[in-house]
CSV table of C-alpha atoms in Angstrom, one decimal:
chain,number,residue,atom,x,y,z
A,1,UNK,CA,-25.8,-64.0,29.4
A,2,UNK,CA,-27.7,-61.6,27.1
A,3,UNK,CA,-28.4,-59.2,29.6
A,4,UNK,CA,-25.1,-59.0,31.1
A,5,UNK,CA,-23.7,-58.4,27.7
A,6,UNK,CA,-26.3,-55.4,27.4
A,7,UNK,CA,-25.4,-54.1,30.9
A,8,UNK,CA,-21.4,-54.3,30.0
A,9,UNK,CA,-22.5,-52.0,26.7
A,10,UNK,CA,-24.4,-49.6,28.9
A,11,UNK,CA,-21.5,-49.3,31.6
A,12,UNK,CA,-18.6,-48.5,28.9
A,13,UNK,CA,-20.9,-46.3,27.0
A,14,UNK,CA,-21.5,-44.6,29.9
A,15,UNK,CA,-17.8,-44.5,31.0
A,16,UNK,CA,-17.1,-42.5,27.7
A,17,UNK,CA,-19.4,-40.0,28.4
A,18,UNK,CA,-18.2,-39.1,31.7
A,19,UNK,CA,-14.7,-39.2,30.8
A,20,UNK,CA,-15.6,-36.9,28.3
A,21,UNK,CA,-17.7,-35.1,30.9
A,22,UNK,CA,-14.5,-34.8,32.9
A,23,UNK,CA,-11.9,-33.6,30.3
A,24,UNK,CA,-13.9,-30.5,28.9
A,25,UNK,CA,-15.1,-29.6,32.4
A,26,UNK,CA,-11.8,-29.1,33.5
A,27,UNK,CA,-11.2,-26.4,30.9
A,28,UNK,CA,-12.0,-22.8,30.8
A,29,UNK,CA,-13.5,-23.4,27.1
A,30,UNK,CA,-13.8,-26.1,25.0
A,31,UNK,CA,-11.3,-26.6,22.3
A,32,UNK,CA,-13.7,-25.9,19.5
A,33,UNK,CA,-15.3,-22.8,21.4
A,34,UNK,CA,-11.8,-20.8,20.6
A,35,UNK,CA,-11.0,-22.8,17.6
A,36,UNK,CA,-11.6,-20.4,15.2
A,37,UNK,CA,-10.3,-17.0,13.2
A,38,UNK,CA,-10.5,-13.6,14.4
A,39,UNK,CA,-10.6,-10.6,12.4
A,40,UNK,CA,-11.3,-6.9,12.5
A,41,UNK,CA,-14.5,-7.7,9.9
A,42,UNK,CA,-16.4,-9.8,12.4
A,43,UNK,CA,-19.1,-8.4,14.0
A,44,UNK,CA,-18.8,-8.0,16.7
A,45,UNK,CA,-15.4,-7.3,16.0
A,46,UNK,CA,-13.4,-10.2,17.6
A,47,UNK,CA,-9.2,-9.0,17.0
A,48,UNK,CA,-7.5,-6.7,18.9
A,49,UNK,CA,-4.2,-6.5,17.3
A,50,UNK,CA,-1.2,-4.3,17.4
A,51,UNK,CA,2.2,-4.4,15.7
A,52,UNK,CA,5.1,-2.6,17.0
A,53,UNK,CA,2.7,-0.9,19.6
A,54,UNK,CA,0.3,0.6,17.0
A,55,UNK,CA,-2.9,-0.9,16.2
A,56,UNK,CA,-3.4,-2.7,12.7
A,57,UNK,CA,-6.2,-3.1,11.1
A,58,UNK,CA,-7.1,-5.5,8.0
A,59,UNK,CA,-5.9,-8.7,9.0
A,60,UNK,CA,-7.1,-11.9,10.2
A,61,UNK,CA,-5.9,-14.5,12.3
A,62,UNK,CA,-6.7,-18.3,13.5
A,63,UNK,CA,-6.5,-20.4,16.0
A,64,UNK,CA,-7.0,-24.3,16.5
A,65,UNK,CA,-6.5,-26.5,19.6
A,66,UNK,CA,-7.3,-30.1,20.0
A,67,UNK,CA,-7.1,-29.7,24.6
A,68,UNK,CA,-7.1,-26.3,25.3
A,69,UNK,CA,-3.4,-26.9,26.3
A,70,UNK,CA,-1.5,-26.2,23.5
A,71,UNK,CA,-2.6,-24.8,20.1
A,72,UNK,CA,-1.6,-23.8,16.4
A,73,UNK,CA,-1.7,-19.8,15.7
A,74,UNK,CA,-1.5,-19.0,12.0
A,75,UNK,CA,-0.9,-14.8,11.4
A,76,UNK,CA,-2.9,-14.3,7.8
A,77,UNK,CA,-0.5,-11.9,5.9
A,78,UNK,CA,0.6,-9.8,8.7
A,79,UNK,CA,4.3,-10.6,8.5
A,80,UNK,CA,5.3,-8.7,5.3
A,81,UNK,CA,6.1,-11.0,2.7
A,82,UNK,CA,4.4,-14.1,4.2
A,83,UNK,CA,1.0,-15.1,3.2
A,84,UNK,CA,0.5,-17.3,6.1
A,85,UNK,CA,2.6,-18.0,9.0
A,86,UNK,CA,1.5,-20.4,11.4
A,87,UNK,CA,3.3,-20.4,15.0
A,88,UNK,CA,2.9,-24.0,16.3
A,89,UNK,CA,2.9,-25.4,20.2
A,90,UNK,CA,1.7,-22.4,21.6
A,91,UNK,CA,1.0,-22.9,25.2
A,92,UNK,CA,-1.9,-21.7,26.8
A,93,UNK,CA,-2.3,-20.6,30.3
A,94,UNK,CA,-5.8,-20.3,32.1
A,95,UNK,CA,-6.3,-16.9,34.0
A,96,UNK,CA,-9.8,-18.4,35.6
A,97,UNK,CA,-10.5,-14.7,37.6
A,98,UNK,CA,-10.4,-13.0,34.2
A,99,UNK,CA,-11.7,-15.8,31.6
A,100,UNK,CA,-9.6,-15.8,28.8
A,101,UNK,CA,-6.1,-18.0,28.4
A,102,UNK,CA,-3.0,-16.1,28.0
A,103,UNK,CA,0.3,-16.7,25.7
A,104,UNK,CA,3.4,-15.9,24.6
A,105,UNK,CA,6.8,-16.9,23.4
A,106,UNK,CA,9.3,-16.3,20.1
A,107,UNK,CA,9.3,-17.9,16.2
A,108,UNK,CA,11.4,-17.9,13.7
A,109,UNK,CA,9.1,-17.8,10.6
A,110,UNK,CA,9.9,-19.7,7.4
A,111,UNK,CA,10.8,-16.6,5.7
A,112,UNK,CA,13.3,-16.0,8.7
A,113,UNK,CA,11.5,-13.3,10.6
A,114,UNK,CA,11.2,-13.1,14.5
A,115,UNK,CA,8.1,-12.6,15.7
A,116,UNK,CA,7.5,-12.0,19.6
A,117,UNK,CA,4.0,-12.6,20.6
A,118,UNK,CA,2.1,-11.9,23.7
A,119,UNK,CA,-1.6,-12.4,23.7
A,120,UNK,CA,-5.2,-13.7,25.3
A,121,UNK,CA,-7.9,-15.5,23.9
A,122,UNK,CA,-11.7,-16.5,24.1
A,123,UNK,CA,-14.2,-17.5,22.8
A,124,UNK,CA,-15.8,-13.9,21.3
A,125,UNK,CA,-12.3,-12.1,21.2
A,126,UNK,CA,-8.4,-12.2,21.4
A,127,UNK,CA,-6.0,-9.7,22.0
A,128,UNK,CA,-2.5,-10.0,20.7
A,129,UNK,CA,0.3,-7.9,20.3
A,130,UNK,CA,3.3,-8.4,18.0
A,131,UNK,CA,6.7,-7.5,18.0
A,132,UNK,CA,8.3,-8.4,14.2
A,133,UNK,CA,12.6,-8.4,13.2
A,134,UNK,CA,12.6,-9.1,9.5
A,135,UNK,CA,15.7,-11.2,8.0
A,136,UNK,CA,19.0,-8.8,8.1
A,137,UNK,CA,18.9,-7.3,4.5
A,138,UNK,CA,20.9,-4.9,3.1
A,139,UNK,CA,18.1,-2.9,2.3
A,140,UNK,CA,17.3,-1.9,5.5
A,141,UNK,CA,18.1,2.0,6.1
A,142,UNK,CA,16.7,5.4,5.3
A,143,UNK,CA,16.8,6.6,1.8
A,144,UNK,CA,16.8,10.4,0.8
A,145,UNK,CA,16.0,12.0,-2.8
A,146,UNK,CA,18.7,12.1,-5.5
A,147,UNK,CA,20.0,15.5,-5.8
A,148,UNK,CA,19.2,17.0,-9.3
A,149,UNK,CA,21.4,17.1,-12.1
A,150,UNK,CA,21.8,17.5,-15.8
A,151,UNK,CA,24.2,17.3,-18.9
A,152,UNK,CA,24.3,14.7,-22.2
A,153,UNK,CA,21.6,12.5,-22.8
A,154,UNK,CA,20.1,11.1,-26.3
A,155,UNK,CA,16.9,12.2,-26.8
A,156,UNK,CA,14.2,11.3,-29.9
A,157,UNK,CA,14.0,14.4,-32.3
A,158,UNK,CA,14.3,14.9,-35.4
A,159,UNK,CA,17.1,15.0,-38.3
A,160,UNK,CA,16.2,15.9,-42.3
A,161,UNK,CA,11.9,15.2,-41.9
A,162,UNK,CA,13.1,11.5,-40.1
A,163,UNK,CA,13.2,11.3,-36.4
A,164,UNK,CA,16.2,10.1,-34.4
A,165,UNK,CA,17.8,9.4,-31.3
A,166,UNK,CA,20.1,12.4,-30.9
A,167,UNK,CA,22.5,13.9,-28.6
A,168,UNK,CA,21.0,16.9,-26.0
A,169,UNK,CA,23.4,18.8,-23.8
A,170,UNK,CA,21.5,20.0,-21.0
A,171,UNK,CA,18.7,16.5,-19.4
A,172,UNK,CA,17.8,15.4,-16.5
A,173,UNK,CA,20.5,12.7,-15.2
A,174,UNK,CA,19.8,12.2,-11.4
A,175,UNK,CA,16.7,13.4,-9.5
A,176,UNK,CA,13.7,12.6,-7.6
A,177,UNK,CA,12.2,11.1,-10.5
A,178,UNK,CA,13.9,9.5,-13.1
A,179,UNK,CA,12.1,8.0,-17.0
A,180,UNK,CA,14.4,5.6,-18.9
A,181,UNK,CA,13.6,5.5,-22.5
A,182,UNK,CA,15.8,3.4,-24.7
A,183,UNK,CA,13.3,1.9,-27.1
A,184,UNK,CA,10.6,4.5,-27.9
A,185,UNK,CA,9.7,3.9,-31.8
A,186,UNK,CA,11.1,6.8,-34.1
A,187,UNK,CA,7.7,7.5,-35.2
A,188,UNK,CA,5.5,11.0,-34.2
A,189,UNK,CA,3.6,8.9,-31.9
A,190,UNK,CA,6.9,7.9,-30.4
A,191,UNK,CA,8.2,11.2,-30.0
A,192,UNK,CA,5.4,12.2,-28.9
A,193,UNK,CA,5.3,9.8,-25.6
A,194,UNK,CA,8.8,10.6,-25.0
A,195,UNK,CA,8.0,13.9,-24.9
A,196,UNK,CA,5.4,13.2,-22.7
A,197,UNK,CA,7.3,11.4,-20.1
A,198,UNK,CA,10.0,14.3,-20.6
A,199,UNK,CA,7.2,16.3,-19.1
A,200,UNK,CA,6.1,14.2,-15.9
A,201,UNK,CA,9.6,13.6,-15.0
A,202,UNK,CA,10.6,17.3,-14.9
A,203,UNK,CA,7.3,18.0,-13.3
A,204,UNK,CA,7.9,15.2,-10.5
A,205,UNK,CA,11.6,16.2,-9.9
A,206,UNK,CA,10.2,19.4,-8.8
A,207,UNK,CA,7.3,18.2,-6.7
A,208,UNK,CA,8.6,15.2,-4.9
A,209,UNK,CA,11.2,17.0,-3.0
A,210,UNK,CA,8.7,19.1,-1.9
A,211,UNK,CA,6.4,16.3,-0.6
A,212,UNK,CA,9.2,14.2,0.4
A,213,UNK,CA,12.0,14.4,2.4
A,214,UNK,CA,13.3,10.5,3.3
A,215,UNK,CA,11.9,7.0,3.0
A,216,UNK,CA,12.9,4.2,5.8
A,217,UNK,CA,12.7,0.6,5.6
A,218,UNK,CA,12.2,-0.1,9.2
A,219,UNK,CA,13.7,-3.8,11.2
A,220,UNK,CA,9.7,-4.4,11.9
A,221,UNK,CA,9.2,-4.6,8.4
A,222,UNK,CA,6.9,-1.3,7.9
A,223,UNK,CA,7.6,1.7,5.5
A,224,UNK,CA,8.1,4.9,7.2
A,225,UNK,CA,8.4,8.7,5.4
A,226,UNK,CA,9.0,12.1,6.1
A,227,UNK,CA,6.7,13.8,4.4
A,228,UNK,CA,5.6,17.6,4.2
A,229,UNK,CA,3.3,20.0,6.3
A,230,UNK,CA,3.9,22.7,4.2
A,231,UNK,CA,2.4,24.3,1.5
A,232,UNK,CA,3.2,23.2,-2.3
A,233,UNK,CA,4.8,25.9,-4.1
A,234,UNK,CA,4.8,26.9,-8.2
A,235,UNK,CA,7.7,29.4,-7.8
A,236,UNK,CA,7.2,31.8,-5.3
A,237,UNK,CA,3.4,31.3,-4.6
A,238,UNK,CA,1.9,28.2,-2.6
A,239,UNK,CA,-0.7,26.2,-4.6
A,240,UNK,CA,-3.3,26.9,-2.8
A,241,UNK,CA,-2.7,30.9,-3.2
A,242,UNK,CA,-2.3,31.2,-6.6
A,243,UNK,CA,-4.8,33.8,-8.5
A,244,UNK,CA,-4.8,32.9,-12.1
A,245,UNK,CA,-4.8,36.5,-13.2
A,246,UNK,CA,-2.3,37.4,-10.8
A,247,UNK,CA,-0.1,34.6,-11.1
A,248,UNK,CA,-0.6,33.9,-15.2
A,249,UNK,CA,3.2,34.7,-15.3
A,250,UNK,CA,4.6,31.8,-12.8
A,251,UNK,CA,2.2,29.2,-14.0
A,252,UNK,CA,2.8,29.6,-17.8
A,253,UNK,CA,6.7,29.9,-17.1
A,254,UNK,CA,6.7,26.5,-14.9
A,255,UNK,CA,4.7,25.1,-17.3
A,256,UNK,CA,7.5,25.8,-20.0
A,257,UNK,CA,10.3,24.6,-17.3
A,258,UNK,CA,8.1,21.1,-17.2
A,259,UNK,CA,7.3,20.9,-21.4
A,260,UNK,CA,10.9,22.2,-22.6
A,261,UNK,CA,12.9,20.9,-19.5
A,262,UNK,CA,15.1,24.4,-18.3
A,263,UNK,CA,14.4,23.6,-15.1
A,264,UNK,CA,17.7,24.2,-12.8
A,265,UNK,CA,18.4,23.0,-9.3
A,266,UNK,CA,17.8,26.2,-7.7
A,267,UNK,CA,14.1,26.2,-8.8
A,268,UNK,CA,13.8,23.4,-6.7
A,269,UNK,CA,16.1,24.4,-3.9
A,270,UNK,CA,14.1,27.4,-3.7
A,271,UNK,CA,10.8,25.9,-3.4
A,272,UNK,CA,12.4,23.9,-0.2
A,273,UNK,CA,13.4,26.8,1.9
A,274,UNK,CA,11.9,26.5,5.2
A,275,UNK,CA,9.7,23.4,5.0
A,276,UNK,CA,8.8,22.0,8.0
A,277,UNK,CA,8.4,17.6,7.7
A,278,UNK,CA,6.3,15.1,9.8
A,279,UNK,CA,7.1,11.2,10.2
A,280,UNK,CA,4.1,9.0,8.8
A,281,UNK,CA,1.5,6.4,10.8
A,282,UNK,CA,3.0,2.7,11.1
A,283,UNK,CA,1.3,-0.1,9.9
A,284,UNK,CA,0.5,1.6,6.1
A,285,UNK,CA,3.4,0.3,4.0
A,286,UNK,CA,5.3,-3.1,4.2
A,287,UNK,CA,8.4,-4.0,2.9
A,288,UNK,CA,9.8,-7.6,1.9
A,289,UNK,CA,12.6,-9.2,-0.4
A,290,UNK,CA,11.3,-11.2,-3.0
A,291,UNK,CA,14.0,-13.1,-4.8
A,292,UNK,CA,16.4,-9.9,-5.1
A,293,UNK,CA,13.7,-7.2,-5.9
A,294,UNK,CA,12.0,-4.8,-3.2
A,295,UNK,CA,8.4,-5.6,-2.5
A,296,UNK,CA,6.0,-3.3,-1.3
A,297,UNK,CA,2.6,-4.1,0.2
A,298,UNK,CA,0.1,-1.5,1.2
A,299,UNK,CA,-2.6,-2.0,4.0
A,300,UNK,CA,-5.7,-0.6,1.6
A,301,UNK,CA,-8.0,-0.3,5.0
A,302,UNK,CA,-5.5,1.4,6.8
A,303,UNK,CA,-4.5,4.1,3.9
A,304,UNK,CA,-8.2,4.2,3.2
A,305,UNK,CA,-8.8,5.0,6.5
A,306,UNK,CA,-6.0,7.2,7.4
A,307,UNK,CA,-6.7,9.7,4.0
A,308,UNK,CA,-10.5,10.0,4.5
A,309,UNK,CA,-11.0,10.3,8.3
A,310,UNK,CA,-11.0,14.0,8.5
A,311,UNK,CA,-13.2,14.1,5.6
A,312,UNK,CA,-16.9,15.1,5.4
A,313,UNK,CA,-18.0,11.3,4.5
A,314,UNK,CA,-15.2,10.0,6.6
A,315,UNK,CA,-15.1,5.8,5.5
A,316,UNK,CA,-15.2,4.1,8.9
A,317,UNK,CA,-12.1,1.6,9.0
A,318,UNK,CA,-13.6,-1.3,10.0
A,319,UNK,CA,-15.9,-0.8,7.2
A,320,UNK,CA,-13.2,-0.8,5.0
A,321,UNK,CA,-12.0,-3.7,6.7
A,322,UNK,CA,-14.2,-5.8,6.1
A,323,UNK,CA,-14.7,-5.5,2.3
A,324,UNK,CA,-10.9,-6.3,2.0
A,325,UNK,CA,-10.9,-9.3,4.4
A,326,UNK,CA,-14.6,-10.7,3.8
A,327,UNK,CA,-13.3,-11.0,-0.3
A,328,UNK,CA,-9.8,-11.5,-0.3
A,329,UNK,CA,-11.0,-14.9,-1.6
A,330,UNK,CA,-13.1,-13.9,-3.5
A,331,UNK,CA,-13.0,-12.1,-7.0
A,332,UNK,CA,-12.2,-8.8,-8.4
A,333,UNK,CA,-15.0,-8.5,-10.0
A,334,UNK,CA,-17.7,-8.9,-6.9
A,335,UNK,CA,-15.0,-6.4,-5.1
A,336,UNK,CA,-15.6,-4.2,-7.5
A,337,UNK,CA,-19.6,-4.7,-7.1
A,338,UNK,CA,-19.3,-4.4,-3.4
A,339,UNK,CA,-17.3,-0.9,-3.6
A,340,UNK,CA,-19.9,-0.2,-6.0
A,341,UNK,CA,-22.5,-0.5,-3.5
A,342,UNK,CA,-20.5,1.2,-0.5
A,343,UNK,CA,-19.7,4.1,-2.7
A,344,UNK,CA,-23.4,4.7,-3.0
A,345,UNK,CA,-23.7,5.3,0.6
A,346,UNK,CA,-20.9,7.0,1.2
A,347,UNK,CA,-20.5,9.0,-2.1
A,348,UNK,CA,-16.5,9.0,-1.4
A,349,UNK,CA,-14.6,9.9,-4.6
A,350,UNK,CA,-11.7,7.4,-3.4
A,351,UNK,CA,-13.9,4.4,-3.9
A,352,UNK,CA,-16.0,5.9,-6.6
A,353,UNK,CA,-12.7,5.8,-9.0
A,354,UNK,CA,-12.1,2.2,-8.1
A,355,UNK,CA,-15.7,1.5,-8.1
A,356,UNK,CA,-15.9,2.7,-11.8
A,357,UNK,CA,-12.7,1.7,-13.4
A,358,UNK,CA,-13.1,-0.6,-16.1
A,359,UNK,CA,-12.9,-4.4,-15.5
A,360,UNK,CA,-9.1,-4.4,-17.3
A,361,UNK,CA,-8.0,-1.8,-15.2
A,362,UNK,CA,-9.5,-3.0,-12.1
A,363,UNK,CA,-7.9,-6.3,-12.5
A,364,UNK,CA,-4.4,-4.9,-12.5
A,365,UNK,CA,-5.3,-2.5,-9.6
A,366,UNK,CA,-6.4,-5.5,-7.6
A,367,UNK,CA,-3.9,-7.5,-8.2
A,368,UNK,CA,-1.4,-4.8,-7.4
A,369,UNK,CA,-3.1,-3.9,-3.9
A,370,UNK,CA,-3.2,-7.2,-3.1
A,371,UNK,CA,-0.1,-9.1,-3.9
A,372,UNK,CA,2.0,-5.8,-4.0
A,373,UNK,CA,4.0,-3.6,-6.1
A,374,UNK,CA,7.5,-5.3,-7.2
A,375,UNK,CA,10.3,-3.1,-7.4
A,376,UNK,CA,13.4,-4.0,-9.4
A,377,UNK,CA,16.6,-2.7,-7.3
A,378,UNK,CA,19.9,-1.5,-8.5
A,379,UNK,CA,23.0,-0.2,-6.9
A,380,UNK,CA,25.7,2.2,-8.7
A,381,UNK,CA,28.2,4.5,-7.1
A,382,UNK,CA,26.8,5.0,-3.6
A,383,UNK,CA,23.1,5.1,-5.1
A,384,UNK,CA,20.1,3.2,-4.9
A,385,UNK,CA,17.4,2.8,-7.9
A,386,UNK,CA,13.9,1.5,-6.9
A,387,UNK,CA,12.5,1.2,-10.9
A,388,UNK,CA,9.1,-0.4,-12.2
A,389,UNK,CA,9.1,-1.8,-15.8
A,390,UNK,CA,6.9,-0.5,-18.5
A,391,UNK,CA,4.3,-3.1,-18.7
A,392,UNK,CA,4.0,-3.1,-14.4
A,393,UNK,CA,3.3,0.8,-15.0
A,394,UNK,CA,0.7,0.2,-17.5
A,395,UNK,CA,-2.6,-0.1,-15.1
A,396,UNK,CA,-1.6,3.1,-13.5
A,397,UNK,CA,-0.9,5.0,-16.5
A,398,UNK,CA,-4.1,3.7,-18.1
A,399,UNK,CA,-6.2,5.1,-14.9
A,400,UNK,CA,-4.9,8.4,-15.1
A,401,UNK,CA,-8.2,9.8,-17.2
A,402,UNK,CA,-10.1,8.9,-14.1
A,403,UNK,CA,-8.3,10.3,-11.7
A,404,UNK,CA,-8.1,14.3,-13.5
A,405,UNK,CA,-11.7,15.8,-12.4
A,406,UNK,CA,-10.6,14.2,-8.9
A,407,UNK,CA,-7.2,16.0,-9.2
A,408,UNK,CA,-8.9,19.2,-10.3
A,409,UNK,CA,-11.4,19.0,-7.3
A,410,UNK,CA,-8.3,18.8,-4.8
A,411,UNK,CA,-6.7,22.1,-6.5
A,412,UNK,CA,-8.3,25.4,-5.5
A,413,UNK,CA,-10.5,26.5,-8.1
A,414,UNK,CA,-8.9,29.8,-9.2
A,415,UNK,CA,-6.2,26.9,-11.0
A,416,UNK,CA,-8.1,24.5,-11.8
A,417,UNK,CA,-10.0,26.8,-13.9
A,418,UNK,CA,-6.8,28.1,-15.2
A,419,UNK,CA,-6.3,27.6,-19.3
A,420,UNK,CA,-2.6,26.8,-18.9
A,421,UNK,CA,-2.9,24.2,-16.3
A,422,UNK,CA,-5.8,22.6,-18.0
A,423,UNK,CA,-3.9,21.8,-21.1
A,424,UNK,CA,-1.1,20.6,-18.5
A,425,UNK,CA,-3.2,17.9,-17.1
A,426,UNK,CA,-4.7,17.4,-20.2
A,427,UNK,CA,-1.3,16.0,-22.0
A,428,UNK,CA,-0.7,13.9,-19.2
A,429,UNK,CA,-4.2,12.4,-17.8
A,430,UNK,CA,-6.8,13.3,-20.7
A,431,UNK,CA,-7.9,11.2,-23.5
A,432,UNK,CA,-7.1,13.0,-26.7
A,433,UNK,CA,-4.6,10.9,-29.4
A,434,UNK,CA,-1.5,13.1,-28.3
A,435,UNK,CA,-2.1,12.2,-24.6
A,436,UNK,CA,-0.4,10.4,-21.9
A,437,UNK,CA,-2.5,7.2,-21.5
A,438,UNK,CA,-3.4,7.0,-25.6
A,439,UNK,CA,0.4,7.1,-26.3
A,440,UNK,CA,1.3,4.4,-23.7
């Protein structure tokens, strides 16, 4: 009886195996062999993605399967404004002559996006193109610059020795560029930021026209601009022309324009005559609606990529890639350590700013490039205001020492070594007690 007991054991164990046998040989991979993520950092590199045609880079994705029938695909923080968005039932479809299983179909996300996928999977790669309709909003259009005007504003000067809040006839009220100021302390240090800000508006009303044309918030979700291939211009002379003996005249009167804020409409006008615009790469910029406000994500590897690759220490993007994706769980502090290290090798003055920013500032800066920049939104008469708070400016304004010798080493040298210009930058990026980032 024994031993037919034993024998009944042996047979069933032996049935399991062979029905087990049976059900994974029957597949083109086993469920765990493609249960797994793909991303651009792996090497070898196992995610071919594109969105909206165009190839993105930066971004993981998984997959699970319990048969190699059907399976879960979760998109890690491609969709803008979705962390995660997992696609469920997915069915798979064995293409034996070429080894890999194919799919497709339509979702609708949680946060109400389409997404059409089309794709094909094994175990060392997948391939998979996506095709995104964000939520109808309201903020989905092309956006030009605000014309420039001026007339009455208050402004902080000063009245008897005491400073005040007092009425100027001739400030900037619409433009490319736009400070509001309503609670600056009537002190000199007060006064002395407003005046400050005064400067780096008037300055950015004239540049920004001249770098940008229009910004679009495209169905898919990405940020699109029309943005310049011409030459910058102070007055009648492009930047990168300018002879400081020469040209003494036209820097120190812009300078003026910026500090005392005469600038008119047709200095700007005239500085856009005959520029020629270009449309920008996909896949940098994001947009999403976060409880009312705009928010903006950037693809860091992308941009990283995209602004150094016709450089002498070009960064290579799946580099790049990697360090974002391979410690986005991680912490600020060992990204900091890691672009540290890279920097070393690569001696890129990009990374070498983040790489040696404080660890206050770099916190913010993470955070920033990582979760996004929040915009508050505002409509009034026909126009639309995209503003940041104060303390959401702070990180930036408190990096701007770091970033002058890299600004000076992008201007041609003749004005970089200029006196006037110096001083410029000075008041707004240096580190004296009347400057920008000390008075913020």
């Amino acid at each position: 009886m024994r031993n037919l007991k034993e024998l009944f054991c042996v047979a069933c164990i032996a049935l399991f195996f062979t029905s087990c046998e049976e059900t994974y040989n029957d597949k083109l991979f086993w469920p765990g062999e493609i249960s797994q993520e793909y991303g651009s950092y792996i090497k070898p590199y196992t995610l071919d993605l594109t969105y909206s045609g165009e190839k993105l880079i930066g971004k993981t994705v998984s997959f699970k399967t319990e048969n190699s029938e059907t399976g879960t695909l979760t998109l890690n923080d491609v969709v803008p404004g979705e962390k995660e968005t997992p696609i469920n039932n997915i069915q798979l479809y064995e293409n034996e002559e070429k080894g890999y299983y194919t799919f497709s179909g339509t979702n609708i996300t949680m946060g109400g996006a389409t997404v059409k996928y089309n794709g094909s999977i094994t175990p060392k790669t997948m391939k998979l193109d996506l095709n995104v309709a964000m939520p109808q909003s309201k903020w989905n259009k092309s956006y030009g610059l605000s014309n420039f005007t001026k007339g009455k504003k208050m402004i902080v000067g000063t009245t008897g020795g005491q400073y005040v809040w007092k009425e100027s006839p001739s400030e900037i009220l619409t433009g490319a560029f736009y400070v509001h100021m309503d609670d600056v302390e009537l002190t000199q240090a007060g006064s002395q930021l407003f005046l400050r800000m005064k400067l780096v508006q008037n300055a950015l009303c004239y540049f920004i026209p001249q770098l940008l044309q229009t910004i679009t918030l495209q169905p898919d979700g990405n940020i699109i601009a029309n943005y310049t291939t011409s030459p910058v211009y102070i007055g009648k002379v492009p930047i990168n022309e300018i002879d400081p003996d020469k040209d003494v005249s036209t820097i120190a009167m812009f300078v003026m324009k910026f500090m005392i804020g005469t600038m008119k409409d047709t200095d700007i006008s005239s500085a856009l005559a005959n520029r020629t615009w270009a449309t920008s790469p996909i896949n940098l910029l994001t947009w999403s609606v976060n409880n009312g406000k705009l928010k903006m994500n950037l693809n860091l590897p992308a941009i990283i990529s995209q602004a150094t690759k016709d450089s002498e220490t070009p960064i290579d993007a799946e580099l790049i890639s990697g360090i974002v994706e391979a410690l986005s769980k991680s912490d600020a502090i060992q990204l900091q350590k890691l672009l540290g290290t890279v920097n070393a090798i690569l001696d890129n003055q990009y990374l070498g700013i983040i790489a040696n920013m404080n660890e206050s500032n770099f916190q913010q800066i993470f955070y920033l490039l990582t979760e996004g920049i929040t915009f508050n939104v505002e409509e009034e008469e026909g126009h639309t205001h995209l503003y940041l708070t104060k303390e959401s400016t702070t990180a930036f304004i408190q990096l701007l020492p770091q970033l002058q010798p890299v600004i000076e080493n992008l201007l041609p040298e003749s004005m970089a070594n200029n006196t006037t210009f110096k001083n410029l930058l000075g008041y707004l990026m240096g580190t004296n007690e009347d400057s920008l980032p000390i008075l913020w």
